[in-house]
PDB file of C-alpha atoms and ligand atoms in Angstrom:
ATOM      1  CA  MET C 151       4.846  -3.225 -12.137  1.00  0.00           C
ATOM      2  CA  ILE C 152       5.549  -1.269  -8.982  1.00  0.00           C
ATOM      3  CA  ILE C 153       7.436  -2.665  -6.001  1.00  0.00           C
ATOM      4  CA  ALA C 154       6.813  -0.869  -2.714  1.00  0.00           C
ATOM      5  CA  PRO C 155       8.958  -1.978   0.233  1.00  0.00           C
ATOM      6  CA  SER C 156       7.144  -1.363   3.530  1.00  0.00           C
ATOM      7  CA  LEU C 157       9.044   0.712   6.071  1.00  0.00           C
ATOM      8  CA  LEU C 158       7.239  -1.217   8.826  1.00  0.00           C
ATOM      9  CA  ALA C 159       9.778  -4.026   8.344  1.00  0.00           C
ATOM     10  CA  SER C 160      12.794  -1.723   8.449  1.00  0.00           C
ATOM     11  CA  ASN C 161      15.061  -0.993  11.406  1.00  0.00           C
ATOM     12  CA  PHE C 162      13.124   1.644  13.404  1.00  0.00           C
ATOM     13  CA  ALA C 163      16.349   3.001  14.877  1.00  0.00           C
ATOM     14  CA  ARG C 164      17.498   4.006  11.388  1.00  0.00           C
ATOM     15  CA  PHE C 165      14.567   5.340   9.359  1.00  0.00           C
ATOM     16  CA  GLY C 166      16.697   7.716   7.278  1.00  0.00           C
ATOM     17  CA  ASN C 167      19.229   5.041   6.347  1.00  0.00           C
ATOM     18  CA  GLU C 168      16.512   2.511   5.611  1.00  0.00           C
ATOM     19  CA  ALA C 169      14.650   4.940   3.338  1.00  0.00           C
ATOM     20  CA  ALA C 170      17.922   5.693   1.533  1.00  0.00           C
ATOM     21  CA  ARG C 171      18.525   1.955   1.145  1.00  0.00           C
ATOM     22  CA  ALA C 172      15.033   1.617  -0.361  1.00  0.00           C
ATOM     23  CA  HIS C 173      15.819   4.484  -2.727  1.00  0.00           C
ATOM     24  CA  ARG C 174      19.054   2.853  -3.861  1.00  0.00           C
ATOM     25  CA  SER C 175      17.217  -0.450  -4.388  1.00  0.00           C
ATOM     26  CA  GLY C 176      15.338   1.103  -7.301  1.00  0.00           C
ATOM     27  CA  ALA C 177      11.911   0.472  -5.732  1.00  0.00           C
ATOM     28  CA  GLU C 178       9.322   2.729  -7.346  1.00  0.00           C
ATOM     29  CA  TRP C 179       7.414   3.499  -4.131  1.00  0.00           C
ATOM     30  CA  LEU C 180       8.135   3.375  -0.410  1.00  0.00           C
ATOM     31  CA  HIS C 181       5.084   2.165   1.549  1.00  0.00           C
ATOM     32  CA  LEU C 182       4.384   3.675   4.985  1.00  0.00           C
ATOM     33  CA  ASP C 183       1.970   1.854   7.298  1.00  0.00           C
ATOM     34  CA  VAL C 184       0.367   4.252   9.738  1.00  0.00           C
ATOM     35  CA  MET C 185      -1.387   2.474  12.623  1.00  0.00           C
ATOM     36  CA  ASP C 186      -3.280   4.271  15.364  1.00  0.00           C
ATOM     37  CA  GLY C 187      -3.796   1.519  17.982  1.00  0.00           C
ATOM     38  CA  HIS C 188      -7.573   1.804  17.441  1.00  0.00           C
ATOM     39  CA  PHE C 189      -8.436   0.875  13.857  1.00  0.00           C
ATOM     40  CA  VAL C 190      -5.803  -1.853  14.248  1.00  0.00           C
ATOM     41  CA  PRO C 191      -4.286  -3.302  17.446  1.00  0.00           C
ATOM     42  CA  ASN C 192      -0.842  -1.774  16.918  1.00  0.00           C
ATOM     43  CA  ILE C 193       0.821   1.634  16.767  1.00  0.00           C
ATOM     44  CA  SER C 194       3.516   2.374  14.196  1.00  0.00           C
ATOM     45  CA  PHE C 195       4.459   5.965  13.326  1.00  0.00           C
ATOM     46  CA  GLY C 196       2.995   9.266  12.225  1.00  0.00           C
ATOM     47  CA  ALA C 197       3.536  12.168   9.851  1.00  0.00           C
ATOM     48  CA  GLU C 198       6.847  13.156  11.422  1.00  0.00           C
ATOM     49  CA  VAL C 199       8.375   9.932  10.143  1.00  0.00           C
ATOM     50  CA  VAL C 200       7.170  10.768   6.631  1.00  0.00           C
ATOM     51  CA  ARG C 201       8.818  14.173   6.996  1.00  0.00           C
ATOM     52  CA  ALA C 202      12.023  12.590   8.293  1.00  0.00           C
ATOM     53  CA  VAL C 203      12.393  10.094   5.428  1.00  0.00           C
ATOM     54  CA  ARG C 204      11.216  12.487   2.687  1.00  0.00           C
ATOM     55  CA  PRO C 205      14.751  13.656   1.777  1.00  0.00           C
ATOM     56  CA  TYR C 206      16.077  10.088   1.567  1.00  0.00           C
ATOM     57  CA  PHE C 207      13.505   8.451  -0.714  1.00  0.00           C
ATOM     58  CA  LYS C 208      13.191  10.579  -3.803  1.00  0.00           C
ATOM     59  CA  ARG C 209      10.389   8.732  -5.589  1.00  0.00           C
ATOM     60  CA  GLU C 210       6.804   8.231  -4.341  1.00  0.00           C
ATOM     61  CA  LEU C 211       5.872   7.902  -0.684  1.00  0.00           C
ATOM     62  CA  ASP C 212       2.782   5.678  -0.454  1.00  0.00           C
ATOM     63  CA  VAL C 213       0.985   6.299   2.842  1.00  0.00           C
ATOM     64  CA  HIS C 214      -1.470   3.662   4.106  1.00  0.00           C
ATOM     65  CA  LEU C 215      -3.643   4.992   6.926  1.00  0.00           C
ATOM     66  CA  MET C 216      -4.958   2.236   9.193  1.00  0.00           C
ATOM     67  CA  CYS C 217      -6.596   4.825  11.383  1.00  0.00           C
ATOM     68  CA  SER C 218     -10.096   5.490  12.703  1.00  0.00           C
ATOM     69  CA  ARG C 219      -9.996   9.251  12.157  1.00  0.00           C
ATOM     70  CA  PRO C 220      -8.084   9.971   8.939  1.00  0.00           C
ATOM     71  CA  GLU C 221      -9.834  13.346   8.671  1.00  0.00           C
ATOM     72  CA  ILE C 222      -7.415  14.761  11.243  1.00  0.00           C
ATOM     73  CA  LEU C 223      -4.397  13.277   9.438  1.00  0.00           C
ATOM     74  CA  LEU C 224      -4.788  14.173   5.754  1.00  0.00           C
ATOM     75  CA  GLU C 225      -3.332  17.648   6.002  1.00  0.00           C
ATOM     76  CA  PRO C 226      -0.380  16.741   8.267  1.00  0.00           C
ATOM     77  CA  PHE C 227       0.560  13.813   6.027  1.00  0.00           C
ATOM     78  CA  THR C 228       0.275  15.951   2.902  1.00  0.00           C
ATOM     79  CA  GLU C 229       2.380  18.661   4.419  1.00  0.00           C
ATOM     80  CA  ALA C 230       4.990  16.086   5.483  1.00  0.00           C
ATOM     81  CA  GLY C 231       5.536  15.037   1.849  1.00  0.00           C
ATOM     82  CA  SER C 232       3.245  12.068   1.088  1.00  0.00           C
ATOM     83  CA  ASP C 233       2.523  11.374  -2.587  1.00  0.00           C
ATOM     84  CA  SER C 234      -0.425   9.069  -2.145  1.00  0.00           C
ATOM     85  CA  ILE C 235      -2.834   8.508   0.704  1.00  0.00           C
ATOM     86  CA  THR C 236      -4.899   5.358   1.153  1.00  0.00           C
ATOM     87  CA  ILE C 237      -7.800   5.084   3.590  1.00  0.00           C
ATOM     88  CA  HIS C 238     -10.005   2.075   4.398  1.00  0.00           C
ATOM     89  CA  VAL C 239     -13.444   1.303   2.983  1.00  0.00           C
ATOM     90  CA  GLU C 240     -14.431  -0.026   6.436  1.00  0.00           C
ATOM     91  CA  LEU C 241     -14.815   3.616   7.545  1.00  0.00           C
ATOM     92  CA  GLY C 242     -18.251   3.583   5.892  1.00  0.00           C
ATOM     93  CA  ALA C 243     -20.012   6.944   5.560  1.00  0.00           C
ATOM     94  CA  GLN C 244     -16.742   8.840   5.971  1.00  0.00           C
ATOM     95  CA  VAL C 245     -15.234   7.367   2.813  1.00  0.00           C
ATOM     96  CA  THR C 246     -16.695   9.745   0.213  1.00  0.00           C
ATOM     97  CA  PRO C 247     -15.661  12.988   1.958  1.00  0.00           C
ATOM     98  CA  LEU C 248     -12.223  11.541   2.741  1.00  0.00           C
ATOM     99  CA  LEU C 249     -11.581  10.564  -0.886  1.00  0.00           C
ATOM    100  CA  TRP C 250     -12.701  13.986  -2.020  1.00  0.00           C
ATOM    101  CA  LYS C 251     -10.384  15.621   0.499  1.00  0.00           C
ATOM    102  CA  ILE C 252      -7.351  13.556  -0.580  1.00  0.00           C
ATOM    103  CA  ARG C 253      -8.059  14.502  -4.204  1.00  0.00           C
ATOM    104  CA  SER C 254      -8.408  18.168  -3.300  1.00  0.00           C
ATOM    105  CA  LEU C 255      -5.004  18.036  -1.586  1.00  0.00           C
ATOM    106  CA  GLY C 256      -3.553  16.921  -4.931  1.00  0.00           C
ATOM    107  CA  LYS C 257      -2.507  13.458  -3.751  1.00  0.00           C
ATOM    108  CA  ARG C 258      -3.000  10.085  -5.360  1.00  0.00           C
ATOM    109  CA  VAL C 259      -6.224   8.612  -3.936  1.00  0.00           C
ATOM    110  CA  GLY C 260      -6.250   5.074  -2.511  1.00  0.00           C
ATOM    111  CA  LEU C 261      -8.911   2.875  -0.943  1.00  0.00           C
ATOM    112  CA  ALA C 262      -8.036  -0.276   1.022  1.00  0.00           C
ATOM    113  CA  VAL C 263     -10.170  -3.313   1.812  1.00  0.00           C
ATOM    114  CA  ASN C 264      -9.586  -5.759   4.663  1.00  0.00           C
ATOM    115  CA  PRO C 265      -9.757  -9.546   4.172  1.00  0.00           C
ATOM    116  CA  PRO C 266     -13.214 -10.022   5.765  1.00  0.00           C
ATOM    117  CA  THR C 267     -14.783  -7.124   3.837  1.00  0.00           C
ATOM    118  CA  ASN C 268     -16.661  -7.853   0.619  1.00  0.00           C
ATOM    119  CA  ILE C 269     -15.097  -6.360  -2.501  1.00  0.00           C
ATOM    120  CA  ALA C 270     -18.565  -5.083  -3.503  1.00  0.00           C
ATOM    121  CA  GLU C 271     -18.067  -2.386  -0.834  1.00  0.00           C
ATOM    122  CA  VAL C 272     -15.380  -0.835  -3.024  1.00  0.00           C
ATOM    123  CA  ARG C 273     -17.380  -0.901  -6.275  1.00  0.00           C
ATOM    124  CA  PRO C 274     -19.224   2.451  -5.818  1.00  0.00           C
ATOM    125  CA  TYR C 275     -15.926   4.344  -5.400  1.00  0.00           C
ATOM    126  CA  LEU C 276     -13.913   2.908  -8.293  1.00  0.00           C
ATOM    127  CA  LYS C 277     -14.228   5.944 -10.553  1.00  0.00           C
ATOM    128  CA  LYS C 278     -12.756   8.162  -7.841  1.00  0.00           C
ATOM    129  CA  LEU C 279      -9.669   6.036  -7.229  1.00  0.00           C
ATOM    130  CA  ASP C 280      -6.075   5.921  -8.414  1.00  0.00           C
ATOM    131  CA  VAL C 281      -5.259   2.847  -6.312  1.00  0.00           C
ATOM    132  CA  VAL C 282      -7.258  -0.001  -4.795  1.00  0.00           C
ATOM    133  CA  LEU C 283      -5.341  -1.769  -2.028  1.00  0.00           C
ATOM    134  CA  ILE C 284      -6.303  -5.358  -1.283  1.00  0.00           C
ATOM    135  CA  MET C 285      -5.172  -6.393   2.180  1.00  0.00           C
ATOM    136  CA  THR C 286      -3.839  -9.921   1.819  1.00  0.00           C
ATOM    137  CA  VAL C 287      -3.390 -10.266   5.606  1.00  0.00           C
ATOM    138  CA  ASN C 288      -5.404  -8.770   8.457  1.00  0.00           C
ATOM    139  CA  PRO C 289      -3.831  -5.368   8.991  1.00  0.00           C
ATOM    140  CA  GLY C 290      -1.807  -4.512  12.066  1.00  0.00           C
ATOM    141  CA  PHE C 291       1.423  -6.447  11.858  1.00  0.00           C
ATOM    142  CA  GLY C 292       4.151  -7.313   9.395  1.00  0.00           C
ATOM    143  CA  GLY C 293       5.372 -10.861   8.856  1.00  0.00           C
ATOM    144  CA  GLN C 294       1.984 -12.619   8.683  1.00  0.00           C
ATOM    145  CA  PRO C 295       1.162 -15.413   6.226  1.00  0.00           C
ATOM    146  CA  PHE C 296      -0.604 -14.501   2.965  1.00  0.00           C
ATOM    147  CA  ILE C 297      -4.366 -15.215   2.901  1.00  0.00           C
ATOM    148  CA  HIS C 298      -5.076 -16.958  -0.419  1.00  0.00           C
ATOM    149  CA  GLU C 299      -8.838 -16.401  -0.143  1.00  0.00           C
ATOM    150  CA  THR C 300      -8.236 -12.717  -0.986  1.00  0.00           C
ATOM    151  CA  LEU C 301      -7.127 -13.519  -4.565  1.00  0.00           C
ATOM    152  CA  PRO C 302     -10.634 -13.525  -6.110  1.00  0.00           C
ATOM    153  CA  LYS C 303     -10.887  -9.867  -5.067  1.00  0.00           C
ATOM    154  CA  VAL C 304      -7.833  -9.073  -7.162  1.00  0.00           C
ATOM    155  CA  GLN C 305      -9.418 -10.853 -10.130  1.00  0.00           C
ATOM    156  CA  GLN C 306     -12.705  -9.013  -9.622  1.00  0.00           C
ATOM    157  CA  LEU C 307     -10.934  -5.635  -9.526  1.00  0.00           C
ATOM    158  CA  ALA C 308      -9.072  -6.476 -12.725  1.00  0.00           C
ATOM    159  CA  ALA C 309     -12.367  -7.480 -14.386  1.00  0.00           C
ATOM    160  CA  TRP C 310     -14.110  -4.258 -13.278  1.00  0.00           C
ATOM    161  CA  ARG C 311     -11.177  -2.173 -14.439  1.00  0.00           C
ATOM    162  CA  LYS C 312     -11.496  -3.616 -17.924  1.00  0.00           C
ATOM    163  CA  GLU C 313     -15.288  -3.519 -17.994  1.00  0.00           C
ATOM    164  CA  LEU C 314     -15.483   0.107 -16.831  1.00  0.00           C
ATOM    165  CA  GLY C 315     -12.465   1.341 -18.794  1.00  0.00           C
ATOM    166  CA  LEU C 316     -10.711   2.601 -15.664  1.00  0.00           C
ATOM    167  CA  ASN C 317      -7.010   2.610 -14.880  1.00  0.00           C
ATOM    168  CA  TYR C 318      -6.642   2.379 -11.118  1.00  0.00           C
ATOM    169  CA  ARG C 319      -3.681   0.396  -9.843  1.00  0.00           C
ATOM    170  CA  ILE C 320      -4.330  -2.886  -8.022  1.00  0.00           C
ATOM    171  CA  GLU C 321      -2.058  -3.019  -4.978  1.00  0.00           C
ATOM    172  CA  VAL C 322      -1.631  -6.055  -2.727  1.00  0.00           C
ATOM    173  CA  ASP C 323      -0.340  -5.720   0.824  1.00  0.00           C
ATOM    174  CA  GLY C 324       0.634  -8.376   3.359  1.00  0.00           C
ATOM    175  CA  GLY C 325       2.550 -11.643   3.132  1.00  0.00           C
ATOM    176  CA  ILE C 326       3.958 -10.810  -0.308  1.00  0.00           C
ATOM    177  CA  ASN C 327       7.091 -12.846  -1.013  1.00  0.00           C
ATOM    178  CA  PHE C 328       8.774 -14.426  -4.045  1.00  0.00           C
ATOM    179  CA  GLU C 329       6.010 -17.038  -4.319  1.00  0.00           C
ATOM    180  CA  THR C 330       2.852 -15.066  -3.524  1.00  0.00           C
ATOM    181  CA  VAL C 331       3.918 -12.185  -5.789  1.00  0.00           C
ATOM    182  CA  LYS C 332       3.439 -14.534  -8.748  1.00  0.00           C
ATOM    183  CA  GLU C 333      -0.059 -15.580  -7.693  1.00  0.00           C
ATOM    184  CA  CYS C 334      -1.099 -11.954  -7.245  1.00  0.00           C
ATOM    185  CA  ALA C 335       0.368 -10.875 -10.591  1.00  0.00           C
ATOM    186  CA  ARG C 336      -1.426 -13.724 -12.368  1.00  0.00           C
ATOM    187  CA  CYS C 337      -4.709 -12.461 -10.899  1.00  0.00           C
ATOM    188  CA  GLY C 338      -4.084  -8.905 -12.101  1.00  0.00           C
ATOM    189  CA  ALA C 339      -2.192  -7.103  -9.325  1.00  0.00           C
ATOM    190  CA  ASP C 340       0.367  -4.560 -10.566  1.00  0.00           C
ATOM    191  CA  THR C 341       1.606  -2.962  -7.328  1.00  0.00           C
ATOM    192  CA  PHE C 342       3.240  -5.048  -4.606  1.00  0.00           C
ATOM    193  CA  VAL C 343       3.847  -4.001  -1.011  1.00  0.00           C
ATOM    194  CA  ALA C 344       6.375  -6.169   0.759  1.00  0.00           C
ATOM    195  CA  GLY C 345       7.943  -5.651   4.154  1.00  0.00           C
ATOM    196  CA  THR C 346       9.564  -8.728   5.636  1.00  0.00           C
ATOM    197  CA  SER C 347      10.516 -10.376   2.338  1.00  0.00           C
ATOM    198  CA  LEU C 348      12.402  -7.270   1.182  1.00  0.00           C
ATOM    199  CA  PHE C 349      13.717  -5.235   4.114  1.00  0.00           C
ATOM    200  CA  HIS C 350      15.044  -8.293   5.942  1.00  0.00           C
ATOM    201  CA  ARG C 351      17.336  -9.054   2.978  1.00  0.00           C
ATOM    202  CA  LYS C 352      20.898  -7.858   3.029  1.00  0.00           C
ATOM    203  CA  ASN C 353      20.777  -6.954  -0.658  1.00  0.00           C
ATOM    204  CA  LEU C 354      17.536  -5.013  -0.973  1.00  0.00           C
ATOM    205  CA  GLY C 355      18.229  -4.000  -4.568  1.00  0.00           C
ATOM    206  CA  ALA C 356      18.573  -7.621  -5.695  1.00  0.00           C
ATOM    207  CA  ALA C 357      15.378  -8.572  -3.827  1.00  0.00           C
ATOM    208  CA  VAL C 358      13.397  -5.729  -5.415  1.00  0.00           C
ATOM    209  CA  ARG C 359      14.635  -6.626  -8.891  1.00  0.00           C
ATOM    210  CA  ARG C 360      13.850 -10.292  -8.347  1.00  0.00           C
ATOM    211  CA  MET C 361      10.331  -9.521  -7.136  1.00  0.00           C
ATOM    212  CA  ARG C 362       9.658  -7.186 -10.072  1.00  0.00           C
ATOM    213  CA  LYS C 363      10.934  -9.749 -12.562  1.00  0.00           C
ATOM    214  CA  LEU C 364       8.740 -12.497 -11.071  1.00  0.00           C
ATOM    215  CA  ALA C 365       5.686 -10.216 -11.221  1.00  0.00           C
ATOM    216  CA  ILE C 366       6.342  -9.294 -14.855  1.00  0.00           C
ATOM    217  CA  SER C 367       6.818 -12.871 -16.018  1.00  0.00           C
ATOM    218  CA  ALA C 368       3.829 -14.194 -14.034  1.00  0.00           C
ATOM    219  CA  ALA C 369       1.561 -11.564 -15.597  1.00  0.00           C
ATOM    220  CA  ALA C 370       2.762 -12.229 -19.152  1.00  0.00           C
TER     221      ALA C 370
HETATM  222  C1  DX5 G1542       0.075  -4.817   7.476  1.00  0.00           C
HETATM  223  C2  DX5 G1542       0.663  -3.704   6.628  1.00  0.00           C
HETATM  224  C3  DX5 G1542       1.628  -4.175   5.605  1.00  0.00           C
HETATM  225  C4  DX5 G1542       2.857  -4.785   6.141  1.00  0.00           C
HETATM  226  C5  DX5 G1542       3.259  -5.883   5.217  1.00  0.00           C
HETATM  227  O1  DX5 G1542      -0.804  -4.274   8.390  1.00  0.00           O
HETATM  228  O2  DX5 G1542      -0.364  -2.996   5.967  1.00  0.00           O
HETATM  229  O3  DX5 G1542       1.993  -3.121   4.700  1.00  0.00           O
HETATM  230  O4  DX5 G1542       3.922  -3.891   6.292  1.00  0.00           O
HETATM  231  O5  DX5 G1542       4.296  -6.561   5.802  1.00  0.00           O
HETATM  232  P1  DX5 G1542       4.762  -8.002   5.337  1.00  0.00           P
HETATM  233  O6  DX5 G1542       5.234  -7.852   3.923  1.00  0.00           O
HETATM  234  O7  DX5 G1542       5.839  -8.312   6.305  1.00  0.00           O
HETATM  235  O8  DX5 G1542       3.560  -8.892   5.424  1.00  0.00           O
HETATM  236 ZN1   ZN G1543       0.192  -1.286   4.189  1.00  0.00          ZN
END
């Protein structure tokens, strides 16, 4: 099980300190939500923030691009120190060349799917992926309520993974808290992005450990 606190819910005046706090918490990944004000109705931060936090979080930096033109961003984000890069299946014809490009840059390859998008859209790409990210809220903002109707997608991805003998991770993102983490883990998720429910806690380490423990016991 991987717990990935989302920097979107951290204190934006203190990115370095917040990344260091995430490191000390023992979280396996730090999730970075990149929003361009076009693919989603919000703007967050760019590659320079990845570069700034790189020295403070020493494990994997998980970059989620909610952007209309990721082709102009893959190199800057790689150069800034990202370990994995996730793009969205809603980009259509651009998806194949983008996945190929991320792979060629030597990064972990992720593909995300929004709540209204059918999971069948992801099926043709599965063999090329290290991570499939199921959006469990509509992307753009932290702190939204979990959409339960997305859970069958998690189950379908787990079934395909078994059927096809693949080993991509199943990551859930949005509205993950100490209750919804259990539902997701029961359906087959193994990687949990959580912003509000982790970063807003005083003791981040305890919150990460609690979330990991709940995921492990729900999956057992
Ligand atoms: C939503 C982002 C999420 C967000 C999750 O657009 O992709 O990663 O940070 O935040 P919470 O956990 O607050 O829903
Ligand atoms: Zn995200």
